[in-house]
PDB file of C-alpha atoms in Angstrom:
ATOM      1  CA  UNK A   1       0.000   0.000   0.000  1.00  0.00           C
ATOM      2  CA  UNK A   2       2.767   2.409   0.985  1.00  0.00           C
ATOM      3  CA  UNK A   3       4.780   1.984  -2.226  1.00  0.00           C
ATOM      4  CA  UNK A   4       1.672   1.949  -4.391  1.00  0.00           C
ATOM      5  CA  UNK A   5       0.343   5.136  -2.781  1.00  0.00           C
ATOM      6  CA  UNK A   6       3.667   6.923  -3.162  1.00  0.00           C
ATOM      7  CA  UNK A   7       3.724   5.946  -6.832  1.00  0.00           C
ATOM      8  CA  UNK A   8       0.141   7.099  -7.464  1.00  0.00           C
ATOM      9  CA  UNK A   9       0.761  10.446  -5.742  1.00  0.00           C
ATOM     10  CA  UNK A  10       4.023  10.999  -7.641  1.00  0.00           C
ATOM     11  CA  UNK A  11       2.272  10.304 -10.958  1.00  0.00           C
ATOM     12  CA  UNK A  12      -0.691  12.494  -9.906  1.00  0.00           C
ATOM     13  CA  UNK A  13      -3.169   9.625 -10.236  1.00  0.00           C
ATOM     14  CA  UNK A  14      -5.257  11.034  -7.430  1.00  0.00           C
ATOM     15  CA  UNK A  15      -8.547   9.261  -8.149  1.00  0.00           C
ATOM     16  CA  UNK A  16      -6.735   5.923  -8.001  1.00  0.00           C
ATOM     17  CA  UNK A  17      -5.078   6.944  -4.730  1.00  0.00           C
ATOM     18  CA  UNK A  18      -8.442   7.871  -3.164  1.00  0.00           C
ATOM     19  CA  UNK A  19      -9.869   4.498  -4.208  1.00  0.00           C
ATOM     20  CA  UNK A  20      -6.928   2.568  -2.724  1.00  0.00           C
ATOM     21  CA  UNK A  21      -7.011   4.657   0.462  1.00  0.00           C
ATOM     22  CA  UNK A  22     -10.729   4.029   1.100  1.00  0.00           C
ATOM     23  CA  UNK A  23     -10.257   0.339   0.274  1.00  0.00           C
ATOM     24  CA  UNK A  24      -7.392  -0.320   2.647  1.00  0.00           C
ATOM     25  CA  UNK A  25      -7.397   2.229   5.495  1.00  0.00           C
ATOM     26  CA  UNK A  26      -9.356  -0.013   7.887  1.00  0.00           C
ATOM     27  CA  UNK A  27      -7.363  -3.187   7.203  1.00  0.00           C
ATOM     28  CA  UNK A  28      -4.684  -4.657   9.456  1.00  0.00           C
ATOM     29  CA  UNK A  29      -1.862  -4.019   6.951  1.00  0.00           C
ATOM     30  CA  UNK A  30      -2.677  -0.290   6.997  1.00  0.00           C
ATOM     31  CA  UNK A  31      -2.532  -0.238  10.789  1.00  0.00           C
ATOM     32  CA  UNK A  32       1.038  -1.527  10.595  1.00  0.00           C
ATOM     33  CA  UNK A  33       2.205   1.657   8.863  1.00  0.00           C
ATOM     34  CA  UNK A  34       4.175   4.212  10.864  1.00  0.00           C
ATOM     35  CA  UNK A  35       1.938   6.817  12.508  1.00  0.00           C
ATOM     36  CA  UNK A  36       3.578   9.651  10.552  1.00  0.00           C
ATOM     37  CA  UNK A  37       2.829   7.937   7.249  1.00  0.00           C
ATOM     38  CA  UNK A  38      -0.790   7.219   8.223  1.00  0.00           C
ATOM     39  CA  UNK A  39      -1.211  10.861   9.157  1.00  0.00           C
ATOM     40  CA  UNK A  40       0.241  11.993   5.827  1.00  0.00           C
ATOM     41  CA  UNK A  41      -2.111   9.781   3.812  1.00  0.00           C
ATOM     42  CA  UNK A  42      -5.110  10.991   5.830  1.00  0.00           C
ATOM     43  CA  UNK A  43      -4.128  14.628   5.307  1.00  0.00           C
ATOM     44  CA  UNK A  44      -3.491  14.062   1.604  1.00  0.00           C
ATOM     45  CA  UNK A  45      -6.831  12.301   1.120  1.00  0.00           C
ATOM     46  CA  UNK A  46      -8.674  15.041   3.053  1.00  0.00           C
ATOM     47  CA  UNK A  47      -7.059  17.641   0.791  1.00  0.00           C
ATOM     48  CA  UNK A  48      -8.204  15.773  -2.326  1.00  0.00           C
ATOM     49  CA  UNK A  49     -11.710  15.580  -0.851  1.00  0.00           C
ATOM     50  CA  UNK A  50     -11.544  19.351  -0.190  1.00  0.00           C
ATOM     51  CA  UNK A  51     -11.860  18.867   3.587  1.00  0.00           C
ATOM     52  CA  UNK A  52      -9.499  21.797   4.100  1.00  0.00           C
ATOM     53  CA  UNK A  53     -10.415  22.534   7.722  1.00  0.00           C
ATOM     54  CA  UNK A  54      -9.626  18.920   8.637  1.00  0.00           C
ATOM     55  CA  UNK A  55      -6.284  19.213   6.841  1.00  0.00           C
ATOM     56  CA  UNK A  56      -5.456  22.427   8.700  1.00  0.00           C
ATOM     57  CA  UNK A  57      -6.406  20.938  12.077  1.00  0.00           C
ATOM     58  CA  UNK A  58      -4.348  17.748  11.609  1.00  0.00           C
ATOM     59  CA  UNK A  59      -1.354  19.461  10.017  1.00  0.00           C
ATOM     60  CA  UNK A  60      -1.133  22.324  12.534  1.00  0.00           C
ATOM     61  CA  UNK A  61      -1.274  19.878  15.442  1.00  0.00           C
ATOM     62  CA  UNK A  62       1.356  17.529  14.065  1.00  0.00           C
ATOM     63  CA  UNK A  63       3.820  19.473  11.921  1.00  0.00           C
ATOM     64  CA  UNK A  64       6.267  20.203  14.761  1.00  0.00           C
ATOM     65  CA  UNK A  65       6.411  16.543  15.783  1.00  0.00           C
ATOM     66  CA  UNK A  66       7.100  15.051  12.330  1.00  0.00           C
ATOM     67  CA  UNK A  67      10.678  13.750  12.314  1.00  0.00           C
ATOM     68  CA  UNK A  68      11.101  12.711   8.670  1.00  0.00           C
ATOM     69  CA  UNK A  69      12.042  15.880   6.776  1.00  0.00           C
ATOM     70  CA  UNK A  70      10.594  14.908   3.374  1.00  0.00           C
ATOM     71  CA  UNK A  71       7.293  13.956   4.965  1.00  0.00           C
ATOM     72  CA  UNK A  72       7.273  17.193   6.941  1.00  0.00           C
ATOM     73  CA  UNK A  73       7.832  19.178   3.737  1.00  0.00           C
ATOM     74  CA  UNK A  74       4.953  17.381   1.988  1.00  0.00           C
ATOM     75  CA  UNK A  75       2.548  17.999   4.885  1.00  0.00           C
ATOM     76  CA  UNK A  76       3.612  21.638   5.107  1.00  0.00           C
ATOM     77  CA  UNK A  77       2.985  22.043   1.380  1.00  0.00           C
ATOM     78  CA  UNK A  78      -0.541  20.636   1.727  1.00  0.00           C
ATOM     79  CA  UNK A  79      -1.145  22.887   4.744  1.00  0.00           C
ATOM     80  CA  UNK A  80      -0.042  25.971   2.797  1.00  0.00           C
ATOM     81  CA  UNK A  81      -2.344  25.082  -0.100  1.00  0.00           C
ATOM     82  CA  UNK A  82      -5.214  24.581   2.351  1.00  0.00           C
ATOM     83  CA  UNK A  83      -4.617  28.036   3.843  1.00  0.00           C
ATOM     84  CA  UNK A  84      -4.911  29.516   0.350  1.00  0.00           C
ATOM     85  CA  UNK A  85      -8.081  27.523  -0.392  1.00  0.00           C
ATOM     86  CA  UNK A  86      -9.660  28.840   2.829  1.00  0.00           C
ATOM     87  CA  UNK A  87      -8.409  32.432   2.279  1.00  0.00           C
ATOM     88  CA  UNK A  88      -5.993  32.330   5.222  1.00  0.00           C
ATOM     89  CA  UNK A  89      -3.040  33.725   3.251  1.00  0.00           C
ATOM     90  CA  UNK A  90      -1.516  35.511   6.243  1.00  0.00           C
ATOM     91  CA  UNK A  91      -1.280  32.199   8.075  1.00  0.00           C
ATOM     92  CA  UNK A  92       0.635  30.739   5.126  1.00  0.00           C
ATOM     93  CA  UNK A  93       3.186  33.553   5.254  1.00  0.00           C
ATOM     94  CA  UNK A  94       3.367  33.320   9.039  1.00  0.00           C
ATOM     95  CA  UNK A  95       4.082  29.574   9.103  1.00  0.00           C
ATOM     96  CA  UNK A  96       6.755  29.942   6.410  1.00  0.00           C
ATOM     97  CA  UNK A  97       8.427  32.667   8.460  1.00  0.00           C
ATOM     98  CA  UNK A  98       8.196  30.514  11.587  1.00  0.00           C
ATOM     99  CA  UNK A  99       9.454  27.334   9.898  1.00  0.00           C
ATOM    100  CA  UNK A 100      12.378  29.044   8.187  1.00  0.00           C
ATOM    101  CA  UNK A 101      13.090  31.459  11.019  1.00  0.00           C
ATOM    102  CA  UNK A 102      12.452  34.616   9.037  1.00  0.00           C
ATOM    103  CA  UNK A 103      15.291  34.041   6.590  1.00  0.00           C
ATOM    104  CA  UNK A 104      13.180  35.565   3.819  1.00  0.00           C
ATOM    105  CA  UNK A 105      12.447  32.069   2.540  1.00  0.00           C
ATOM    106  CA  UNK A 106      15.989  31.556   1.210  1.00  0.00           C
ATOM    107  CA  UNK A 107      16.073  27.856   1.984  1.00  0.00           C
ATOM    108  CA  UNK A 108      12.579  26.690   1.124  1.00  0.00           C
ATOM    109  CA  UNK A 109      11.872  24.068  -1.600  1.00  0.00           C
ATOM    110  CA  UNK A 110      10.886  25.297  -5.086  1.00  0.00           C
ATOM    111  CA  UNK A 111       7.283  24.159  -4.680  1.00  0.00           C
ATOM    112  CA  UNK A 112       6.875  26.520  -1.693  1.00  0.00           C
ATOM    113  CA  UNK A 113       7.861  29.524  -3.809  1.00  0.00           C
ATOM    114  CA  UNK A 114       5.044  28.613  -6.176  1.00  0.00           C
ATOM    115  CA  UNK A 115       2.624  28.439  -3.245  1.00  0.00           C
ATOM    116  CA  UNK A 116       3.985  31.732  -1.931  1.00  0.00           C
ATOM    117  CA  UNK A 117       3.350  33.336  -5.324  1.00  0.00           C
ATOM    118  CA  UNK A 118      -0.247  32.033  -5.132  1.00  0.00           C
ATOM    119  CA  UNK A 119      -0.564  33.676  -1.713  1.00  0.00           C
ATOM    120  CA  UNK A 120       0.360  37.068  -3.147  1.00  0.00           C
ATOM    121  CA  UNK A 121      -1.861  36.563  -6.213  1.00  0.00           C
ATOM    122  CA  UNK A 122      -4.837  35.790  -3.957  1.00  0.00           C
ATOM    123  CA  UNK A 123      -4.056  39.025  -2.061  1.00  0.00           C
ATOM    124  CA  UNK A 124      -4.084  40.884  -5.393  1.00  0.00           C
ATOM    125  CA  UNK A 125      -0.333  41.536  -5.468  1.00  0.00           C
ATOM    126  CA  UNK A 126       0.801  39.862  -8.716  1.00  0.00           C
ATOM    127  CA  UNK A 127       3.873  42.110  -8.929  1.00  0.00           C
ATOM    128  CA  UNK A 128       5.160  40.666  -5.638  1.00  0.00           C
ATOM    129  CA  UNK A 129       4.470  37.134  -6.904  1.00  0.00           C
ATOM    130  CA  UNK A 130       6.505  37.818 -10.061  1.00  0.00           C
ATOM    131  CA  UNK A 131       9.311  39.451  -8.056  1.00  0.00           C
ATOM    132  CA  UNK A 132       9.656  36.375  -5.802  1.00  0.00           C
ATOM    133  CA  UNK A 133       9.676  33.917  -8.714  1.00  0.00           C
ATOM    134  CA  UNK A 134      12.089  35.973 -10.834  1.00  0.00           C
ATOM    135  CA  UNK A 135      14.505  36.249  -7.927  1.00  0.00           C
ATOM    136  CA  UNK A 136      14.427  32.469  -7.328  1.00  0.00           C
ATOM    137  CA  UNK A 137      14.657  31.640 -11.039  1.00  0.00           C
ATOM    138  CA  UNK A 138      17.897  33.640 -11.351  1.00  0.00           C
ATOM    139  CA  UNK A 139      19.452  31.532  -8.581  1.00  0.00           C
ATOM    140  CA  UNK A 140      17.743  28.204  -9.214  1.00  0.00           C
ATOM    141  CA  UNK A 141      17.143  26.952 -12.771  1.00  0.00           C
ATOM    142  CA  UNK A 142      13.810  25.305 -11.937  1.00  0.00           C
ATOM    143  CA  UNK A 143      11.366  24.481 -14.735  1.00  0.00           C
ATOM    144  CA  UNK A 144       8.464  24.509 -12.211  1.00  0.00           C
ATOM    145  CA  UNK A 145       9.364  28.056 -11.130  1.00  0.00           C
ATOM    146  CA  UNK A 146       9.789  29.123 -14.766  1.00  0.00           C
ATOM    147  CA  UNK A 147       6.395  27.851 -15.921  1.00  0.00           C
ATOM    148  CA  UNK A 148       4.663  29.386 -12.897  1.00  0.00           C
ATOM    149  CA  UNK A 149       6.321  32.683 -13.789  1.00  0.00           C
ATOM    150  CA  UNK A 150       5.124  32.328 -17.394  1.00  0.00           C
ATOM    151  CA  UNK A 151       1.587  31.539 -16.173  1.00  0.00           C
ATOM    152  CA  UNK A 152       1.424  34.713 -14.068  1.00  0.00           C
ATOM    153  CA  UNK A 153       2.923  36.914 -16.791  1.00  0.00           C
ATOM    154  CA  UNK A 154       0.356  35.535 -19.264  1.00  0.00           C
ATOM    155  CA  UNK A 155      -2.382  36.284 -16.744  1.00  0.00           C
ATOM    156  CA  UNK A 156      -1.147  39.889 -16.585  1.00  0.00           C
ATOM    157  CA  UNK A 157      -0.997  40.090 -20.378  1.00  0.00           C
ATOM    158  CA  UNK A 158       2.773  40.585 -20.454  1.00  0.00           C
ATOM    159  CA  UNK A 159       4.893  39.715 -23.500  1.00  0.00           C
ATOM    160  CA  UNK A 160       6.590  36.371 -22.787  1.00  0.00           C
ATOM    161  CA  UNK A 161       7.933  35.211 -26.151  1.00  0.00           C
ATOM    162  CA  UNK A 162      11.544  36.348 -25.608  1.00  0.00           C
ATOM    163  CA  UNK A 163      11.616  34.801 -22.121  1.00  0.00           C
ATOM    164  CA  UNK A 164      10.452  31.486 -23.598  1.00  0.00           C
ATOM    165  CA  UNK A 165      13.050  31.645 -26.377  1.00  0.00           C
ATOM    166  CA  UNK A 166      15.834  32.225 -23.826  1.00  0.00           C
ATOM    167  CA  UNK A 167      14.631  29.267 -21.764  1.00  0.00           C
ATOM    168  CA  UNK A 168      14.484  27.056 -24.865  1.00  0.00           C
ATOM    169  CA  UNK A 169      18.193  27.674 -25.550  1.00  0.00           C
ATOM    170  CA  UNK A 170      19.111  26.427 -22.063  1.00  0.00           C
ATOM    171  CA  UNK A 171      17.366  23.047 -22.210  1.00  0.00           C
ATOM    172  CA  UNK A 172      18.228  19.774 -23.887  1.00  0.00           C
ATOM    173  CA  UNK A 173      15.406  17.465 -22.744  1.00  0.00           C
ATOM    174  CA  UNK A 174      13.146  16.838 -25.752  1.00  0.00           C
ATOM    175  CA  UNK A 175       9.789  16.683 -23.958  1.00  0.00           C
ATOM    176  CA  UNK A 176      10.532  19.911 -22.078  1.00  0.00           C
ATOM    177  CA  UNK A 177      11.672  21.561 -25.312  1.00  0.00           C
ATOM    178  CA  UNK A 178       8.388  20.555 -26.950  1.00  0.00           C
ATOM    179  CA  UNK A 179       6.439  22.203 -24.140  1.00  0.00           C
ATOM    180  CA  UNK A 180       8.422  25.439 -24.496  1.00  0.00           C
ATOM    181  CA  UNK A 181       8.031  25.517 -28.302  1.00  0.00           C
ATOM    182  CA  UNK A 182       4.285  24.971 -27.818  1.00  0.00           C
ATOM    183  CA  UNK A 183       4.175  27.960 -25.433  1.00  0.00           C
ATOM    184  CA  UNK A 184       6.103  30.054 -28.006  1.00  0.00           C
ATOM    185  CA  UNK A 185       3.659  29.004 -30.736  1.00  0.00           C
ATOM    186  CA  UNK A 186       0.758  30.105 -28.519  1.00  0.00           C
ATOM    187  CA  UNK A 187       2.161  33.651 -28.460  1.00  0.00           C
ATOM    188  CA  UNK A 188       1.518  33.941 -32.224  1.00  0.00           C
ATOM    189  CA  UNK A 189      -1.981  34.662 -33.510  1.00  0.00           C
ATOM    190  CA  UNK A 190      -2.981  32.489 -36.451  1.00  0.00           C
ATOM    191  CA  UNK A 191      -5.157  35.309 -37.734  1.00  0.00           C
ATOM    192  CA  UNK A 192      -1.986  37.176 -38.757  1.00  0.00           C
ATOM    193  CA  UNK A 193       0.903  34.746 -38.088  1.00  0.00           C
ATOM    194  CA  UNK A 194      -0.429  31.474 -39.437  1.00  0.00           C
ATOM    195  CA  UNK A 195       2.802  30.403 -41.163  1.00  0.00           C
ATOM    196  CA  UNK A 196       4.947  31.038 -38.069  1.00  0.00           C
ATOM    197  CA  UNK A 197       2.573  29.097 -35.857  1.00  0.00           C
ATOM    198  CA  UNK A 198       2.508  26.199 -38.307  1.00  0.00           C
ATOM    199  CA  UNK A 199       6.321  26.167 -38.479  1.00  0.00           C
ATOM    200  CA  UNK A 200       6.609  25.873 -34.680  1.00  0.00           C
ATOM    201  CA  UNK A 201       4.034  23.077 -34.401  1.00  0.00           C
ATOM    202  CA  UNK A 202       5.883  21.150 -37.116  1.00  0.00           C
ATOM    203  CA  UNK A 203       9.099  21.588 -35.099  1.00  0.00           C
ATOM    204  CA  UNK A 204       7.330  19.937 -32.142  1.00  0.00           C
ATOM    205  CA  UNK A 205       6.090  16.980 -34.202  1.00  0.00           C
ATOM    206  CA  UNK A 206       9.557  16.543 -35.724  1.00  0.00           C
ATOM    207  CA  UNK A 207      10.893  15.931 -32.212  1.00  0.00           C
ATOM    208  CA  UNK A 208       8.119  13.384 -31.609  1.00  0.00           C
ATOM    209  CA  UNK A 209       4.454  13.230 -32.684  1.00  0.00           C
ATOM    210  CA  UNK A 210       3.577  10.741 -29.923  1.00  0.00           C
ATOM    211  CA  UNK A 211       4.186  12.762 -26.742  1.00  0.00           C
ATOM    212  CA  UNK A 212       1.536  14.910 -25.036  1.00  0.00           C
ATOM    213  CA  UNK A 213       2.700  18.057 -26.833  1.00  0.00           C
ATOM    214  CA  UNK A 214       3.353  16.176 -30.066  1.00  0.00           C
ATOM    215  CA  UNK A 215      -0.299  15.109 -30.127  1.00  0.00           C
ATOM    216  CA  UNK A 216      -1.476  18.632 -29.231  1.00  0.00           C
ATOM    217  CA  UNK A 217       0.662  20.089 -32.033  1.00  0.00           C
ATOM    218  CA  UNK A 218      -0.821  17.612 -34.526  1.00  0.00           C
ATOM    219  CA  UNK A 219      -4.348  18.640 -33.490  1.00  0.00           C
ATOM    220  CA  UNK A 220      -3.423  22.270 -34.038  1.00  0.00           C
ATOM    221  CA  UNK A 221      -1.866  21.511 -37.444  1.00  0.00           C
ATOM    222  CA  UNK A 222      -5.098  19.840 -38.559  1.00  0.00           C
ATOM    223  CA  UNK A 223      -7.052  22.989 -37.633  1.00  0.00           C
ATOM    224  CA  UNK A 224      -4.500  25.309 -39.260  1.00  0.00           C
ATOM    225  CA  UNK A 225      -4.778  23.280 -42.458  1.00  0.00           C
ATOM    226  CA  UNK A 226      -8.536  23.887 -42.479  1.00  0.00           C
ATOM    227  CA  UNK A 227      -7.960  27.630 -42.001  1.00  0.00           C
ATOM    228  CA  UNK A 228      -5.578  27.743 -44.972  1.00  0.00           C
ATOM    229  CA  UNK A 229      -8.206  26.100 -47.162  1.00  0.00           C
ATOM    230  CA  UNK A 230     -11.135  28.160 -45.921  1.00  0.00           C
ATOM    231  CA  UNK A 231     -11.072  30.746 -48.715  1.00  0.00           C
ATOM    232  CA  UNK A 232     -12.317  28.030 -51.068  1.00  0.00           C
ATOM    233  CA  UNK A 233     -15.140  26.997 -48.753  1.00  0.00           C
ATOM    234  CA  UNK A 234     -18.155  28.384 -46.884  1.00  0.00           C
ATOM    235  CA  UNK A 235     -20.019  28.829 -43.629  1.00  0.00           C
ATOM    236  CA  UNK A 236     -20.076  25.144 -42.734  1.00  0.00           C
ATOM    237  CA  UNK A 237     -16.284  25.149 -42.672  1.00  0.00           C
ATOM    238  CA  UNK A 238     -16.176  28.227 -40.431  1.00  0.00           C
ATOM    239  CA  UNK A 239     -18.458  26.349 -38.047  1.00  0.00           C
ATOM    240  CA  UNK A 240     -16.213  23.272 -38.083  1.00  0.00           C
ATOM    241  CA  UNK A 241     -13.151  25.401 -37.312  1.00  0.00           C
ATOM    242  CA  UNK A 242     -15.005  27.229 -34.517  1.00  0.00           C
ATOM    243  CA  UNK A 243     -15.994  23.878 -32.999  1.00  0.00           C
ATOM    244  CA  UNK A 244     -12.412  22.617 -33.284  1.00  0.00           C
ATOM    245  CA  UNK A 245     -11.094  25.674 -31.450  1.00  0.00           C
ATOM    246  CA  UNK A 246     -13.673  25.325 -28.707  1.00  0.00           C
ATOM    247  CA  UNK A 247     -13.735  21.542 -28.244  1.00  0.00           C
ATOM    248  CA  UNK A 248     -10.290  20.306 -29.340  1.00  0.00           C
ATOM    249  CA  UNK A 249      -8.072  23.277 -28.536  1.00  0.00           C
ATOM    250  CA  UNK A 250     -10.002  25.016 -25.708  1.00  0.00           C
ATOM    251  CA  UNK A 251      -9.648  28.415 -27.393  1.00  0.00           C
ATOM    252  CA  UNK A 252     -13.078  30.087 -27.136  1.00  0.00           C
ATOM    253  CA  UNK A 253     -11.821  33.507 -28.300  1.00  0.00           C
ATOM    254  CA  UNK A 254     -10.734  32.039 -31.636  1.00  0.00           C
ATOM    255  CA  UNK A 255     -14.067  30.209 -31.835  1.00  0.00           C
ATOM    256  CA  UNK A 256     -15.808  33.556 -31.439  1.00  0.00           C
ATOM    257  CA  UNK A 257     -13.676  35.060 -34.216  1.00  0.00           C
ATOM    258  CA  UNK A 258     -14.603  32.364 -36.733  1.00  0.00           C
ATOM    259  CA  UNK A 259     -18.266  32.352 -35.717  1.00  0.00           C
ATOM    260  CA  UNK A 260     -18.421  36.087 -36.398  1.00  0.00           C
ATOM    261  CA  UNK A 261     -17.001  35.318 -39.832  1.00  0.00           C
ATOM    262  CA  UNK A 262     -19.673  32.635 -40.257  1.00  0.00           C
ATOM    263  CA  UNK A 263     -22.674  34.858 -39.478  1.00  0.00           C
ATOM    264  CA  UNK A 264     -21.523  37.341 -42.102  1.00  0.00           C
ATOM    265  CA  UNK A 265     -22.683  34.738 -44.633  1.00  0.00           C
ATOM    266  CA  UNK A 266     -26.467  35.280 -44.618  1.00  0.00           C
ATOM    267  CA  UNK A 267     -29.252  32.997 -45.782  1.00  0.00           C
ATOM    268  CA  UNK A 268     -27.421  29.737 -45.242  1.00  0.00           C
ATOM    269  CA  UNK A 269     -29.094  26.835 -43.474  1.00  0.00           C
ATOM    270  CA  UNK A 270     -26.108  26.921 -41.125  1.00  0.00           C
ATOM    271  CA  UNK A 271     -26.349  30.633 -40.180  1.00  0.00           C
ATOM    272  CA  UNK A 272     -28.882  30.142 -37.312  1.00  0.00           C
ATOM    273  CA  UNK A 273     -26.665  27.420 -35.828  1.00  0.00           C
ATOM    274  CA  UNK A 274     -23.682  29.797 -36.016  1.00  0.00           C
ATOM    275  CA  UNK A 275     -25.697  32.482 -34.173  1.00  0.00           C
ATOM    276  CA  UNK A 276     -26.752  29.953 -31.544  1.00  0.00           C
ATOM    277  CA  UNK A 277     -23.166  28.808 -30.975  1.00  0.00           C
ATOM    278  CA  UNK A 278     -21.897  32.410 -30.879  1.00  0.00           C
ATOM    279  CA  UNK A 279     -24.516  33.477 -28.335  1.00  0.00           C
ATOM    280  CA  UNK A 280     -23.769  30.461 -26.125  1.00  0.00           C
ATOM    281  CA  UNK A 281     -20.024  31.154 -26.278  1.00  0.00           C
ATOM    282  CA  UNK A 282     -20.348  34.868 -25.490  1.00  0.00           C
ATOM    283  CA  UNK A 283     -22.868  34.421 -22.685  1.00  0.00           C
ATOM    284  CA  UNK A 284     -21.802  31.190 -20.959  1.00  0.00           C
ATOM    285  CA  UNK A 285     -18.053  30.971 -21.616  1.00  0.00           C
ATOM    286  CA  UNK A 286     -16.658  34.428 -22.388  1.00  0.00           C
ATOM    287  CA  UNK A 287     -19.211  36.287 -20.193  1.00  0.00           C
ATOM    288  CA  UNK A 288     -19.460  39.130 -22.696  1.00  0.00           C
ATOM    289  CA  UNK A 289     -22.147  41.816 -22.862  1.00  0.00           C
ATOM    290  CA  UNK A 290     -22.055  41.314 -26.653  1.00  0.00           C
ATOM    291  CA  UNK A 291     -24.114  38.144 -26.168  1.00  0.00           C
ATOM    292  CA  UNK A 292     -27.456  39.962 -26.001  1.00  0.00           C
ATOM    293  CA  UNK A 293     -26.594  42.123 -28.999  1.00  0.00           C
ATOM    294  CA  UNK A 294     -25.936  38.859 -30.868  1.00  0.00           C
ATOM    295  CA  UNK A 295     -29.268  37.443 -29.667  1.00  0.00           C
ATOM    296  CA  UNK A 296     -31.246  40.534 -30.735  1.00  0.00           C
ATOM    297  CA  UNK A 297     -29.610  40.459 -34.158  1.00  0.00           C
ATOM    298  CA  UNK A 298     -30.389  36.723 -34.412  1.00  0.00           C
ATOM    299  CA  UNK A 299     -34.080  37.235 -33.517  1.00  0.00           C
ATOM    300  CA  UNK A 300     -34.385  40.027 -36.070  1.00  0.00           C
ATOM    301  CA  UNK A 301     -32.891  37.963 -38.907  1.00  0.00           C
ATOM    302  CA  UNK A 302     -34.334  34.536 -38.063  1.00  0.00           C
ATOM    303  CA  UNK A 303     -37.396  35.054 -35.811  1.00  0.00           C
ATOM    304  CA  UNK A 304     -38.824  31.590 -36.541  1.00  0.00           C
ATOM    305  CA  UNK A 305     -35.599  29.650 -36.069  1.00  0.00           C
ATOM    306  CA  UNK A 306     -35.652  26.490 -33.959  1.00  0.00           C
ATOM    307  CA  UNK A 307     -32.465  27.779 -32.270  1.00  0.00           C
ATOM    308  CA  UNK A 308     -34.287  30.841 -30.880  1.00  0.00           C
ATOM    309  CA  UNK A 309     -36.546  28.510 -28.901  1.00  0.00           C
ATOM    310  CA  UNK A 310     -33.535  26.410 -27.868  1.00  0.00           C
ATOM    311  CA  UNK A 311     -31.808  29.483 -26.444  1.00  0.00           C
ATOM    312  CA  UNK A 312     -34.925  30.424 -24.486  1.00  0.00           C
ATOM    313  CA  UNK A 313     -35.432  26.884 -23.192  1.00  0.00           C
ATOM    314  CA  UNK A 314     -31.899  25.657 -22.505  1.00  0.00           C
ATOM    315  CA  UNK A 315     -30.236  28.914 -21.458  1.00  0.00           C
ATOM    316  CA  UNK A 316     -33.260  30.369 -19.677  1.00  0.00           C
ATOM    317  CA  UNK A 317     -33.365  33.507 -21.803  1.00  0.00           C
ATOM    318  CA  UNK A 318     -36.705  35.423 -21.958  1.00  0.00           C
TER     319      UNK A 318
END
């Protein structure tokens, strides 16, 4: 159980871990585990089940007595995440200061810096989060720190392409290189940089088409191919591309772009469906005020459309 659980947690197979934990926690073999390990598995399972107050209670009352350093670090990490989940950010900072004796977090593991950045983000101070991560990244070439830094900069709308290119030059591992190239490709907009985006995705598949990012790049290339051919085609193809961006690539903004192109083609049997999809996307996913303008335009052009009734029924629109 112990080795299996460690393996499942390491590989982030959390549903499998929860199943094994429930199955075995009351058996004799589980009772033979060391108390510290039993406590860790309970805390970890409670965190997965979102029982954050239980995690905080158990971790706060045991953290000082845990002797095994790696186990202590894991429990502390879960405790810090639970503080963030329950909006107790000041407690997270306080316990880090207490644990590392106010040394400005110089000795803490990389994963804690990521948690610390989340603390500052939740307090609305993204600049402080970036400052912490940039300072650590200069001293510690950590891919986890780097990608967290990229995530926050993207969230702020900062330009990250040059930072990604610099990181790419420092790495040799193929799978990591694929991930970085994919991130670089994402900084280009296929509406005006289609060729560049295609070139980067092909670079990923040349490394390997069978990895996670190789498969993602192939999916993108299939969509880009459809875009290149779209001038010869019509509204149905715009709809297919919009669906691909929404379903396959999780890019609703691009879906919206191509749906707007689609509804410009009037009097097609597919135009009402395009309006329906566009309204759904703007209202439910993008949360845009434009949604009701789209709906009014739709009602004016196609007042008897089946999709008008669907919008009223399924999306509870008067």
